[in-house]
Amino acid sequence: MVDDKEKNMKCLTFFLMLPETVKNRSKKSSKKTNTSSSSSNSSKLPPVCYEIITLKTKKKKKMAADIFPRKKPANSSSTTVQQYHQQNLSNNNLIPAPNWQGLYPTIRERNAVMFNNDLMADVHFVVGPPGGTQRLPGHKYVLAVGSSVFHAMFYGELAEDKDEIRIPDVEPAAFLAMLKYIYCDEIDLAADTVLATLYAAKKYIVPHLARACVNFLETSLSAKNACVLLSQSCLFEEPDLTQRCWEVIDAQAELALKSEGFCDIDFQTLESILRRETLNAKEIVVFEAALNWAEVECQRQDLALSIENKRKVLGKALYLIRIPTMALDDFANGAAQSGVLTLNETNDIFLWYTAAKKPELQFVSKARKGLVPQRCHRFQSCAYRSNQWRYRGRCDSIQFAVDKRVFIAGFGLYGSSCGSAEYSAKIELKRQGVVLGQNLSKYFSDGSSNTFPVWFEYPVQIEPDTFYTASVILDGNELSYFGQEGMTEVQCGKVTVQFQCSSDSTNGTGVQGGQIPELIFYA
């Protein structure tokens, strides 16, 4: 009988040849041969004896990486996966060391050696536009496992048996980045190729790589590239990225409109920006940006740079600019003298400004709503004393962090506690010692305990989960109010703001009390 312990034991059965047994049987066979020589010719060797041996094994199965822990290869075969990556990026097609398969314990690492390698390649791609192509090797099985498009291309019902496939609409660097993900399970993105990589990932339906590209774009999003990314996000049908682009464009509209990237957008994106109700910019800035775009568009269409052609390429989008809402000085010194408007349009807009009976205009005459700034107040009360808060060029500073991306437009500051007074304020915003925004301005306080806004020239983009330093240097003879009962965390709408003391503060401001009672931001 087999006991329960033996029943529960996993067995590995194999056969071992026992030399002693074979030797004994060979002796017996030789004896028989001596008695009858005729029978020895017809007799066969006795069967080899095997004994069944049962070995105990552990219940837990080991993976290849556990059985063969990775070791540093000897100098004679010291090529690592990373080195193969670097070699294969240039398509060196180096022949791996003999028995290279044994150097890497996992299928992932062995697979990575095949990345951009001609070894066992059964297909080649000619990638890039004419004049800038690159021939890249591939392995159908690996590609089909990583992409449904490649699977249909190589193993589908309409599969074509081609040794070379031309892909003129994908950049070689982007195609290599996609291949590296498929072969090596690694995502290697760069700012100058991420859009092209996103296009490749979308084309060949590699969703996880596409998501990584979108995340990369969201984290690198700024006013300089927001308009271009808006255009691309609509093309790639990425609504989350589109929304993030609009947030940046709305809050930092003037920076976005003045960026070089604005001139690279398509006409449909131009129209959507000019229609935007929440665009936080002066209308003269919108007008000048539209003219800059028109100039570049003339060059794209090989048109002469004339006023007529600028108006031609703008088309009906010109009437989306809310020229009647400009300040009169901006219109008189800017739009009216640009030459883009007809004489009748210029006269009608002047009448719009001055006449009681206003003419009908083709231009939108209602001002944009813009964005409403939010104010994060960090003190529960304020006070004043006869000997403080005094300013003699010393710095008041506080550090803060947010849990969502916001755009700091300025600070709210306390004013005089001794009647009306004027202060000179230098405000500054830093991250890890790097100045992100600063401005020097004056503000007038009326003697109340209210806060008075001081603005940056442009809103400053603030990323979540990182501490920034807000500082102000005030110059004024009068004492001011100061905050008390400060809070380390404040919930302002959907944004949570945390505060901590700053080593830059030399005038007494900290979490519990002092100046900079408010952060003014867009979210």
Short mmCIF file of C-alpha atoms in Angstrom, two decimals:
data_model
loop_
_atom_site.label_atom_id
_atom_site.label_comp_id
_atom_site.label_asym_id
_atom_site.label_seq_id
_atom_site.Cartn_x
_atom_site.Cartn_y
_atom_site.Cartn_z
CA MET A 1 0.00 0.00 0.00
CA VAL A 2 1.12 3.54 -0.71
CA ASP A 3 0.67 5.84 2.25
CA ASP A 4 -1.02 9.28 2.04
CA LYS A 5 2.31 11.06 2.12
CA GLU A 6 3.44 9.24 -1.01
CA LYS A 7 0.10 9.90 -2.70
CA ASN A 8 0.42 13.64 -2.16
CA MET A 9 4.02 13.66 -3.36
CA LYS A 10 4.67 15.02 -6.88
CA CYS A 11 6.85 12.66 -8.83
CA LEU A 12 9.33 13.07 -11.55
CA THR A 13 9.93 9.70 -13.28
CA PHE A 14 12.81 8.94 -15.51
CA PHE A 15 15.02 6.00 -16.47
CA LEU A 16 18.61 5.41 -15.46
CA MET A 17 20.80 2.74 -16.96
CA LEU A 18 22.59 0.74 -14.27
CA PRO A 19 26.11 -0.26 -15.40
CA GLU A 20 26.47 -3.18 -12.94
CA THR A 21 23.31 -4.86 -14.16
CA VAL A 22 24.39 -4.50 -17.74
CA LYS A 23 27.80 -5.96 -16.87
CA ASN A 24 26.27 -9.03 -15.17
CA ARG A 25 23.99 -9.70 -18.08
CA SER A 26 26.90 -9.35 -20.49
CA LYS A 27 28.82 -12.04 -18.57
CA LYS A 28 25.85 -14.40 -18.79
CA SER A 29 25.62 -13.74 -22.47
CA SER A 30 29.31 -14.60 -22.99
CA LYS A 31 28.90 -17.93 -21.20
CA LYS A 32 26.10 -18.88 -23.55
CA THR A 33 28.31 -17.94 -26.47
CA ASN A 34 31.05 -20.39 -25.34
CA THR A 35 28.66 -23.38 -25.25
CA SER A 36 27.30 -22.83 -28.70
CA SER A 37 29.10 -20.78 -31.30
CA SER A 38 26.36 -21.25 -33.90
CA SER A 39 23.72 -19.84 -31.64
CA SER A 40 25.88 -16.79 -30.80
CA ASN A 41 25.65 -15.53 -34.35
CA SER A 42 21.89 -15.55 -34.32
CA SER A 43 21.38 -14.38 -30.73
CA LYS A 44 20.89 -10.71 -29.90
CA LEU A 45 22.30 -8.70 -27.06
CA PRO A 46 20.11 -8.84 -23.98
CA PRO A 47 17.86 -5.85 -23.40
CA VAL A 48 19.37 -3.02 -21.39
CA CYS A 49 17.90 -2.86 -17.92
CA TYR A 50 16.47 0.41 -16.60
CA GLU A 51 15.27 1.09 -13.12
CA ILE A 52 12.47 3.52 -12.36
CA ILE A 53 13.49 6.02 -9.75
CA THR A 54 11.04 8.46 -8.17
CA LEU A 55 12.34 11.81 -6.90
CA LYS A 56 10.55 14.21 -4.62
CA THR A 57 9.99 17.72 -6.00
CA LYS A 58 8.72 20.91 -4.46
CA LYS A 59 5.16 21.93 -5.17
CA LYS A 60 6.13 25.43 -6.34
CA LYS A 61 7.22 25.55 -9.94
CA LYS A 62 10.29 27.60 -10.70
CA MET A 63 10.48 30.05 -13.56
CA ALA A 64 13.47 30.28 -15.85
CA ALA A 65 14.76 33.36 -14.08
CA ASP A 66 14.72 31.49 -10.75
CA ILE A 67 16.48 28.43 -12.12
CA PHE A 68 19.09 30.43 -13.99
CA PRO A 69 19.76 33.62 -12.02
CA ARG A 70 21.27 36.24 -14.21
CA LYS A 71 25.02 36.53 -13.94
CA LYS A 72 27.47 38.89 -15.50
CA PRO A 73 28.89 37.10 -18.54
CA ALA A 74 32.60 36.59 -18.89
CA ASN A 75 34.65 39.10 -20.84
CA SER A 76 34.53 36.86 -23.90
CA SER A 77 30.72 37.25 -24.08
CA SER A 78 30.01 40.40 -22.15
CA THR A 79 27.34 41.77 -24.46
CA THR A 80 24.30 42.75 -22.40
CA VAL A 81 20.76 43.35 -23.55
CA GLN A 82 21.29 47.08 -23.18
CA GLN A 83 24.37 46.88 -25.39
CA TYR A 84 22.41 44.97 -28.00
CA HIS A 85 19.79 47.72 -27.86
CA GLN A 86 22.42 50.37 -28.48
CA GLN A 87 24.01 48.35 -31.28
CA ASN A 88 20.71 47.51 -32.91
CA LEU A 89 19.46 51.09 -32.87
CA SER A 90 22.07 51.67 -35.57
CA ASN A 91 21.26 48.30 -37.14
CA ASN A 92 24.80 47.05 -36.76
CA ASN A 93 23.56 43.50 -37.29
CA LEU A 94 26.28 42.07 -35.09
CA ILE A 95 26.20 38.30 -34.85
CA PRO A 96 25.51 37.35 -31.21
CA ALA A 97 28.07 35.34 -29.31
CA PRO A 98 27.89 31.52 -29.66
CA ASN A 99 25.20 30.08 -27.41
CA TRP A 100 23.95 33.60 -26.73
CA GLN A 101 20.59 32.13 -25.76
CA GLY A 102 22.18 30.79 -22.60
CA LEU A 103 23.26 34.23 -21.48
CA TYR A 104 19.71 35.43 -20.84
CA PRO A 105 17.35 33.62 -18.46
CA THR A 106 14.03 35.10 -19.64
CA ILE A 107 12.23 35.07 -22.96
CA ARG A 108 11.97 38.85 -22.75
CA GLU A 109 15.73 39.27 -22.68
CA ARG A 110 16.30 36.74 -25.45
CA ASN A 111 13.60 38.39 -27.51
CA ALA A 112 15.25 41.77 -27.02
CA VAL A 113 18.41 40.55 -28.73
CA MET A 114 16.37 40.23 -31.94
CA PHE A 115 15.38 43.91 -31.86
CA ASN A 116 16.46 45.55 -35.14
CA ASN A 117 18.65 42.53 -35.83
CA ASP A 118 18.94 40.77 -39.21
CA LEU A 119 19.49 37.43 -37.47
CA MET A 120 16.56 35.17 -38.46
CA ALA A 121 14.68 38.19 -39.87
CA ASP A 122 11.95 37.13 -42.31
CA VAL A 123 10.70 40.58 -43.33
CA HIS A 124 12.20 44.02 -43.90
CA PHE A 125 10.60 47.47 -43.74
CA VAL A 126 11.67 50.48 -45.79
CA VAL A 127 10.53 53.26 -43.46
CA GLY A 128 10.35 56.99 -44.08
CA PRO A 129 9.62 59.38 -46.95
CA PRO A 130 11.60 59.22 -50.19
CA GLY A 131 15.10 60.49 -49.63
CA GLY A 132 15.00 59.73 -45.92
CA THR A 133 14.29 56.02 -45.76
CA GLN A 134 15.82 53.42 -43.48
CA ARG A 135 15.68 49.65 -44.01
CA LEU A 136 14.77 47.83 -40.80
CA PRO A 137 14.60 44.06 -40.19
CA GLY A 138 11.67 42.36 -38.51
CA HIS A 139 10.43 38.97 -37.35
CA LYS A 140 6.85 38.24 -38.32
CA TYR A 141 5.97 36.15 -35.29
CA VAL A 142 7.19 38.76 -32.80
CA LEU A 143 5.47 41.60 -34.65
CA ALA A 144 2.20 39.68 -34.94
CA VAL A 145 2.21 39.01 -31.19
CA GLY A 146 2.64 42.73 -30.52
CA SER A 147 0.19 44.21 -33.01
CA SER A 148 -3.11 43.08 -34.49
CA VAL A 149 -2.29 45.03 -37.65
CA PHE A 150 0.94 43.07 -38.13
CA HIS A 151 -0.95 39.85 -37.39
CA ALA A 152 -3.44 40.61 -40.16
CA MET A 153 -0.60 41.68 -42.45
CA PHE A 154 1.36 38.45 -42.03
CA TYR A 155 -1.16 35.78 -40.98
CA GLY A 156 -4.59 37.13 -41.92
CA GLU A 157 -6.84 35.98 -44.73
CA LEU A 158 -5.47 38.68 -47.03
CA ALA A 159 -1.87 38.31 -45.93
CA GLU A 160 0.73 39.14 -48.57
CA ASP A 161 3.97 37.23 -48.73
CA LYS A 162 6.37 40.12 -49.23
CA ASP A 163 9.96 40.19 -48.14
CA GLU A 164 10.04 43.99 -48.12
CA ILE A 165 7.30 46.40 -47.02
CA ARG A 166 7.42 50.15 -47.66
CA ILE A 167 6.08 52.53 -45.00
CA PRO A 168 6.54 56.11 -46.27
CA ASP A 169 4.24 57.82 -43.74
CA VAL A 170 6.14 56.85 -40.55
CA GLU A 171 9.44 58.33 -39.42
CA PRO A 172 12.24 55.78 -38.94
CA ALA A 173 12.93 56.93 -35.37
CA ALA A 174 9.26 56.52 -34.46
CA PHE A 175 9.07 53.07 -36.07
CA LEU A 176 12.17 52.02 -34.14
CA ALA A 177 10.60 53.24 -30.90
CA MET A 178 7.55 51.09 -31.62
CA LEU A 179 9.68 48.06 -32.48
CA LYS A 180 11.65 48.52 -29.27
CA TYR A 181 8.41 48.37 -27.29
CA ILE A 182 7.21 45.26 -29.16
CA TYR A 183 10.52 43.41 -28.88
CA CYS A 184 11.90 44.62 -25.57
CA ASP A 185 8.79 45.72 -23.66
CA GLU A 186 10.50 49.08 -23.13
CA ILE A 187 9.14 52.56 -23.80
CA ASP A 188 11.76 55.02 -24.98
CA LEU A 189 10.24 58.39 -25.88
CA ALA A 190 11.82 61.71 -26.80
CA ALA A 191 10.25 65.14 -27.13
CA ASP A 192 11.14 65.49 -30.81
CA THR A 193 9.72 62.10 -31.86
CA VAL A 194 6.85 61.43 -29.46
CA LEU A 195 4.15 62.72 -31.84
CA ALA A 196 5.49 60.57 -34.67
CA THR A 197 5.65 57.61 -32.27
CA LEU A 198 2.04 58.22 -31.25
CA TYR A 199 1.08 58.18 -34.93
CA ALA A 200 2.87 54.86 -35.43
CA ALA A 201 1.28 53.36 -32.30
CA LYS A 202 -2.16 54.44 -33.49
CA LYS A 203 -1.60 53.15 -37.00
CA TYR A 204 -0.48 49.71 -35.88
CA ILE A 205 -2.86 49.55 -32.89
CA VAL A 206 -0.35 49.33 -30.06
CA PRO A 207 -2.58 50.88 -27.37
CA HIS A 208 -0.25 50.77 -24.38
CA LEU A 209 2.49 52.57 -26.28
CA ALA A 210 -0.06 55.12 -27.50
CA ARG A 211 -1.18 55.72 -23.91
CA ALA A 212 2.43 56.21 -22.84
CA CYS A 213 2.88 58.77 -25.62
CA VAL A 214 -0.19 60.68 -24.49
CA ASN A 215 1.03 60.67 -20.88
CA PHE A 216 4.42 61.95 -22.05
CA LEU A 217 2.73 64.76 -23.98
CA GLU A 218 0.54 65.71 -21.02
CA THR A 219 3.50 65.99 -18.67
CA SER A 220 5.50 68.06 -21.18
CA LEU A 221 2.54 70.26 -22.10
CA SER A 222 3.21 74.01 -21.97
CA ALA A 223 2.06 77.23 -23.59
CA LYS A 224 4.79 76.82 -26.23
CA ASN A 225 3.43 73.55 -27.63
CA ALA A 226 -0.21 73.57 -26.50
CA CYS A 227 -1.64 74.78 -29.83
CA VAL A 228 0.27 72.19 -31.88
CA LEU A 229 -0.69 69.42 -29.46
CA LEU A 230 -4.31 70.58 -29.61
CA SER A 231 -4.27 70.09 -33.36
CA GLN A 232 -2.63 66.67 -33.05
CA SER A 233 -4.88 65.50 -30.21
CA CYS A 234 -7.93 66.15 -32.36
CA LEU A 235 -6.31 64.26 -35.24
CA PHE A 236 -5.49 61.28 -32.99
CA GLU A 237 -8.88 61.44 -31.22
CA GLU A 238 -7.45 61.81 -27.72
CA PRO A 239 -10.12 63.75 -25.78
CA ASP A 240 -8.20 63.81 -22.49
CA LEU A 241 -5.16 65.37 -24.14
CA THR A 242 -7.43 67.81 -25.98
CA GLN A 243 -8.94 68.95 -22.68
CA ARG A 244 -5.51 69.43 -21.12
CA CYS A 245 -4.43 71.50 -24.11
CA TRP A 246 -7.47 73.74 -23.74
CA GLU A 247 -6.70 74.26 -20.06
CA VAL A 248 -3.23 75.55 -20.91
CA ILE A 249 -4.40 77.65 -23.86
CA ASP A 250 -7.19 79.27 -21.84
CA ALA A 251 -5.03 80.13 -18.83
CA GLN A 252 -1.87 81.12 -20.73
CA ALA A 253 -3.57 82.36 -23.87
CA GLU A 254 -1.22 85.22 -24.66
CA LEU A 255 1.87 83.02 -24.33
CA ALA A 256 0.26 80.31 -26.45
CA LEU A 257 -0.81 82.76 -29.17
CA LYS A 258 2.67 84.29 -29.34
CA SER A 259 4.42 80.92 -29.56
CA GLU A 260 5.94 79.66 -32.81
CA GLY A 261 3.79 76.56 -32.57
CA PHE A 262 0.63 78.62 -33.04
CA CYS A 263 1.64 79.35 -36.64
CA ASP A 264 1.94 75.62 -37.36
CA ILE A 265 -1.68 74.72 -36.63
CA ASP A 266 -4.22 73.88 -39.31
CA PHE A 267 -7.11 76.14 -40.28
CA GLN A 268 -9.72 74.14 -38.36
CA THR A 269 -7.72 74.46 -35.13
CA LEU A 270 -7.26 78.19 -35.79
CA GLU A 271 -11.01 78.63 -36.03
CA SER A 272 -11.64 76.68 -32.82
CA ILE A 273 -9.14 78.87 -30.92
CA LEU A 274 -10.57 82.13 -32.30
CA ARG A 275 -14.08 80.98 -31.28
CA ARG A 276 -12.98 80.16 -27.74
CA GLU A 277 -15.12 82.00 -25.20
CA THR A 278 -12.77 81.40 -22.26
CA LEU A 279 -9.61 82.61 -24.00
CA ASN A 280 -7.81 84.69 -21.38
CA ALA A 281 -6.14 87.24 -23.66
CA LYS A 282 -6.44 90.78 -24.92
CA GLU A 283 -8.15 90.91 -28.29
CA ILE A 284 -5.27 92.82 -29.88
CA VAL A 285 -3.03 89.83 -29.04
CA VAL A 286 -5.53 87.52 -30.74
CA PHE A 287 -5.58 89.77 -33.81
CA GLU A 288 -1.77 89.91 -34.08
CA ALA A 289 -1.52 86.13 -33.65
CA ALA A 290 -4.00 85.58 -36.48
CA LEU A 291 -1.94 87.81 -38.79
CA ASN A 292 1.24 85.90 -37.89
CA TRP A 293 -0.52 82.63 -38.72
CA ALA A 294 -1.73 84.09 -42.04
CA GLU A 295 1.81 85.07 -42.99
CA VAL A 296 3.13 81.54 -42.42
CA GLU A 297 0.12 80.06 -44.20
CA CYS A 298 0.90 82.17 -47.27
CA GLN A 299 4.36 80.64 -47.29
CA ARG A 300 2.91 77.14 -46.98
CA GLN A 301 0.65 77.81 -49.95
CA ASP A 302 3.43 79.52 -51.96
CA LEU A 303 1.54 82.80 -52.02
CA ALA A 304 3.12 86.24 -52.07
CA LEU A 305 3.22 87.96 -48.67
CA SER A 306 0.62 90.62 -49.35
CA ILE A 307 -2.23 92.05 -47.30
CA GLU A 308 -4.73 90.64 -49.80
CA ASN A 309 -3.35 87.12 -49.52
CA LYS A 310 -3.25 87.28 -45.71
CA ARG A 311 -6.93 88.15 -45.70
CA LYS A 312 -7.58 85.46 -48.29
CA VAL A 313 -6.05 82.64 -46.22
CA LEU A 314 -7.83 83.86 -43.07
CA GLY A 315 -11.17 83.79 -44.84
CA LYS A 316 -14.19 83.86 -42.54
CA ALA A 317 -11.96 83.24 -39.52
CA LEU A 318 -11.14 86.97 -39.57
CA TYR A 319 -14.66 87.71 -38.32
CA LEU A 320 -14.13 85.47 -35.29
CA ILE A 321 -11.67 88.04 -33.95
CA ARG A 322 -13.66 90.32 -31.63
CA ILE A 323 -12.19 93.56 -32.91
CA PRO A 324 -14.99 95.79 -31.54
CA THR A 325 -14.11 94.64 -28.00
CA MET A 326 -10.52 95.96 -28.24
CA ALA A 327 -9.49 98.98 -26.29
CA LEU A 328 -9.89 102.01 -28.56
CA ASP A 329 -6.15 102.70 -28.51
CA ASP A 330 -5.40 99.10 -29.50
CA PHE A 331 -7.79 99.34 -32.42
CA ALA A 332 -6.66 102.78 -33.62
CA ASN A 333 -2.94 102.01 -33.41
CA GLY A 334 -3.14 98.34 -34.38
CA ALA A 335 -6.02 96.76 -36.28
CA ALA A 336 -7.14 99.95 -38.04
CA GLN A 337 -3.67 100.47 -39.51
CA SER A 338 -2.93 96.84 -40.37
CA GLY A 339 -4.45 97.12 -43.84
CA VAL A 340 -6.33 93.84 -43.38
CA LEU A 341 -9.65 95.58 -42.76
CA THR A 342 -11.49 97.28 -45.57
CA LEU A 343 -12.17 101.01 -45.38
CA ASN A 344 -15.87 100.40 -44.70
CA GLU A 345 -15.06 97.94 -41.91
CA THR A 346 -12.67 100.41 -40.30
CA ASN A 347 -15.22 103.23 -40.44
CA ASP A 348 -18.02 101.06 -39.06
CA ILE A 349 -15.88 99.92 -36.12
CA PHE A 350 -14.92 103.53 -35.30
CA LEU A 351 -18.62 104.38 -35.31
CA TRP A 352 -19.23 101.38 -33.05
CA TYR A 353 -16.91 102.93 -30.48
CA THR A 354 -18.28 106.48 -30.68
CA ALA A 355 -21.80 106.65 -32.11
CA ALA A 356 -24.99 106.29 -30.11
CA LYS A 357 -26.57 104.39 -32.97
CA LYS A 358 -24.14 101.61 -33.65
CA PRO A 359 -23.84 100.03 -37.12
CA GLU A 360 -24.22 96.34 -37.77
CA LEU A 361 -20.91 94.49 -37.89
CA GLN A 362 -19.83 91.13 -39.22
CA PHE A 363 -17.36 90.87 -36.35
CA VAL A 364 -18.37 89.39 -33.00
CA SER A 365 -18.98 92.37 -30.74
CA LYS A 366 -19.42 90.60 -27.41
CA ALA A 367 -16.31 90.38 -25.23
CA ARG A 368 -14.97 86.97 -24.26
CA LYS A 369 -15.77 85.75 -20.78
CA GLY A 370 -12.22 84.70 -20.10
CA LEU A 371 -11.42 82.81 -16.90
CA VAL A 372 -12.49 83.65 -13.37
CA PRO A 373 -9.49 83.47 -11.03
CA GLN A 374 -9.74 81.50 -7.80
CA ARG A 375 -8.26 82.71 -4.52
CA CYS A 376 -6.71 80.41 -1.94
CA HIS A 377 -6.69 82.21 1.43
CA ARG A 378 -4.41 80.57 3.98
CA PHE A 379 -5.11 82.61 7.14
CA GLN A 380 -8.14 82.42 9.39
CA SER A 381 -7.72 85.97 10.70
CA CYS A 382 -5.56 89.07 10.35
CA ALA A 383 -4.32 91.74 12.75
CA TYR A 384 -2.02 94.73 13.08
CA ARG A 385 0.25 96.06 15.79
CA SER A 386 2.09 99.30 16.31
CA ASN A 387 5.49 97.77 15.59
CA GLN A 388 4.74 95.27 12.80
CA TRP A 389 4.32 94.31 9.94
CA ARG A 390 7.13 96.57 8.66
CA TYR A 391 8.95 96.44 5.31
CA ARG A 392 12.51 97.50 4.66
CA GLY A 393 13.39 95.50 1.56
CA ARG A 394 13.32 92.14 3.34
CA CYS A 395 11.76 89.04 1.77
CA ASP A 396 8.48 87.44 2.79
CA SER A 397 8.23 83.89 1.46
CA ILE A 398 6.17 80.71 1.74
CA GLN A 399 6.29 77.32 0.02
CA PHE A 400 3.22 75.58 -1.40
CA ALA A 401 2.21 72.51 -3.38
CA VAL A 402 -1.01 71.55 -5.18
CA ASP A 403 -2.58 68.22 -6.11
CA LYS A 404 -3.71 69.34 -9.58
CA ARG A 405 -2.15 71.41 -12.32
CA VAL A 406 -2.97 75.10 -11.84
CA PHE A 407 -1.75 78.43 -13.19
CA ILE A 408 -0.65 81.02 -10.65
CA ALA A 409 -1.74 84.46 -11.88
CA GLY A 410 -0.56 86.46 -8.86
CA PHE A 411 -0.65 86.93 -5.09
CA GLY A 412 -3.07 88.67 -2.79
CA LEU A 413 -1.18 90.94 -0.35
CA TYR A 414 -2.11 92.86 2.76
CA GLY A 415 -2.05 96.66 2.72
CA SER A 416 -1.51 99.48 5.13
CA SER A 417 -2.98 99.40 8.64
CA CYS A 418 -2.47 103.16 9.01
CA GLY A 419 -4.69 104.55 6.28
CA SER A 420 -4.18 104.74 2.54
CA ALA A 421 -0.71 103.92 1.28
CA GLU A 422 1.15 102.79 -1.81
CA TYR A 423 3.55 99.85 -1.90
CA SER A 424 6.12 98.71 -4.43
CA ALA A 425 6.04 94.93 -4.73
CA LYS A 426 8.45 92.55 -6.41
CA ILE A 427 6.76 89.15 -6.61
CA GLU A 428 8.56 85.97 -7.59
CA LEU A 429 7.75 82.30 -8.11
CA LYS A 430 10.49 79.66 -8.01
CA ARG A 431 10.86 75.91 -8.23
CA GLN A 432 14.00 74.36 -6.78
CA GLY A 433 15.75 77.69 -7.02
CA VAL A 434 14.79 78.35 -10.66
CA VAL A 435 12.75 81.51 -11.24
CA LEU A 436 9.57 80.70 -13.18
CA GLY A 437 7.96 84.11 -13.03
CA GLN A 438 8.48 87.52 -11.51
CA ASN A 439 7.09 91.01 -11.77
CA LEU A 440 7.68 94.43 -10.28
CA SER A 441 4.60 96.58 -9.78
CA LYS A 442 2.87 98.95 -7.39
CA TYR A 443 -0.44 98.65 -5.62
CA PHE A 444 -2.52 101.05 -3.59
CA SER A 445 -4.18 100.00 -0.34
CA ASP A 446 -7.12 101.84 1.20
CA GLY A 447 -6.35 101.15 4.86
CA SER A 448 -8.72 98.17 5.14
CA SER A 449 -7.81 94.59 6.05
CA ASN A 450 -8.68 93.39 2.56
CA THR A 451 -6.12 91.76 0.31
CA PHE A 452 -4.92 93.49 -2.84
CA PRO A 453 -3.97 91.55 -5.99
CA VAL A 454 -0.54 91.80 -7.57
CA TRP A 455 -0.25 90.01 -10.91
CA PHE A 456 2.46 88.27 -12.89
CA GLU A 457 2.86 89.31 -16.51
CA TYR A 458 1.67 85.86 -17.56
CA PRO A 459 0.15 83.06 -15.44
CA VAL A 460 2.75 80.50 -14.34
CA GLN A 461 2.05 76.80 -14.83
CA ILE A 462 2.28 74.79 -11.59
CA GLU A 463 2.60 71.00 -11.68
CA PRO A 464 1.08 68.82 -8.93
CA ASP A 465 2.93 67.25 -5.99
CA THR A 466 5.91 69.60 -6.15
CA PHE A 467 6.72 72.43 -3.77
CA TYR A 468 7.11 75.93 -5.19
CA THR A 469 8.36 79.05 -3.44
CA ALA A 470 6.24 82.22 -3.49
CA SER A 471 8.14 85.37 -2.48
CA VAL A 472 7.51 89.09 -2.27
CA ILE A 473 9.71 92.04 -1.38
CA LEU A 474 7.65 95.04 -0.34
CA ASP A 475 8.85 98.59 -0.07
CA GLY A 476 6.70 101.03 1.84
CA ASN A 477 6.89 103.28 4.85
CA GLU A 478 3.60 102.27 6.37
CA LEU A 479 2.93 99.30 8.65
CA SER A 480 0.54 96.70 7.24
CA TYR A 481 -1.86 94.05 8.35
CA PHE A 482 -0.56 90.49 8.69
CA GLY A 483 -2.17 87.08 8.78
CA GLN A 484 -2.71 84.86 11.82
CA GLU A 485 -3.83 81.28 12.49
CA GLY A 486 -2.34 79.96 9.28
CA MET A 487 -3.37 76.58 7.87
CA THR A 488 -1.00 73.96 6.49
CA GLU A 489 -3.66 72.66 4.07
CA VAL A 490 -6.47 74.51 2.33
CA GLN A 491 -9.19 73.09 0.07
CA CYS A 492 -9.98 75.59 -2.70
CA GLY A 493 -12.65 74.25 -5.02
CA LYS A 494 -11.28 71.00 -6.46
CA VAL A 495 -7.68 71.92 -5.64
CA THR A 496 -5.91 71.06 -2.38
CA VAL A 497 -3.05 73.40 -1.46
CA GLN A 498 -0.40 72.58 1.14
CA PHE A 499 1.86 75.16 2.77
CA GLN A 500 5.22 74.95 4.51
CA CYS A 501 7.82 77.46 5.69
CA SER A 502 10.47 78.74 3.30
CA SER A 503 14.12 79.32 4.08
CA ASP A 504 14.00 82.38 1.80
CA SER A 505 11.74 84.22 4.24
CA THR A 506 13.75 86.87 6.12
CA ASN A 507 10.91 89.13 7.27
CA GLY A 508 9.03 86.71 9.51
CA THR A 509 6.44 85.20 7.15
CA GLY A 510 5.72 81.51 7.75
CA VAL A 511 2.87 79.04 7.83
CA GLN A 512 1.33 80.43 11.03
CA GLY A 513 1.46 84.12 10.15
CA GLY A 514 2.79 86.93 7.98
CA GLN A 515 2.31 88.16 4.43
CA ILE A 516 1.21 86.51 1.13
CA PRO A 517 -2.22 85.58 2.47
CA GLU A 518 -3.56 84.55 -0.95
CA LEU A 519 -2.58 82.62 -4.04
CA ILE A 520 -4.54 83.72 -7.11
CA PHE A 521 -4.79 81.02 -9.76
CA TYR A 522 -6.70 79.50 -12.65
CA ALA A 523 -7.64 75.82 -12.53
#
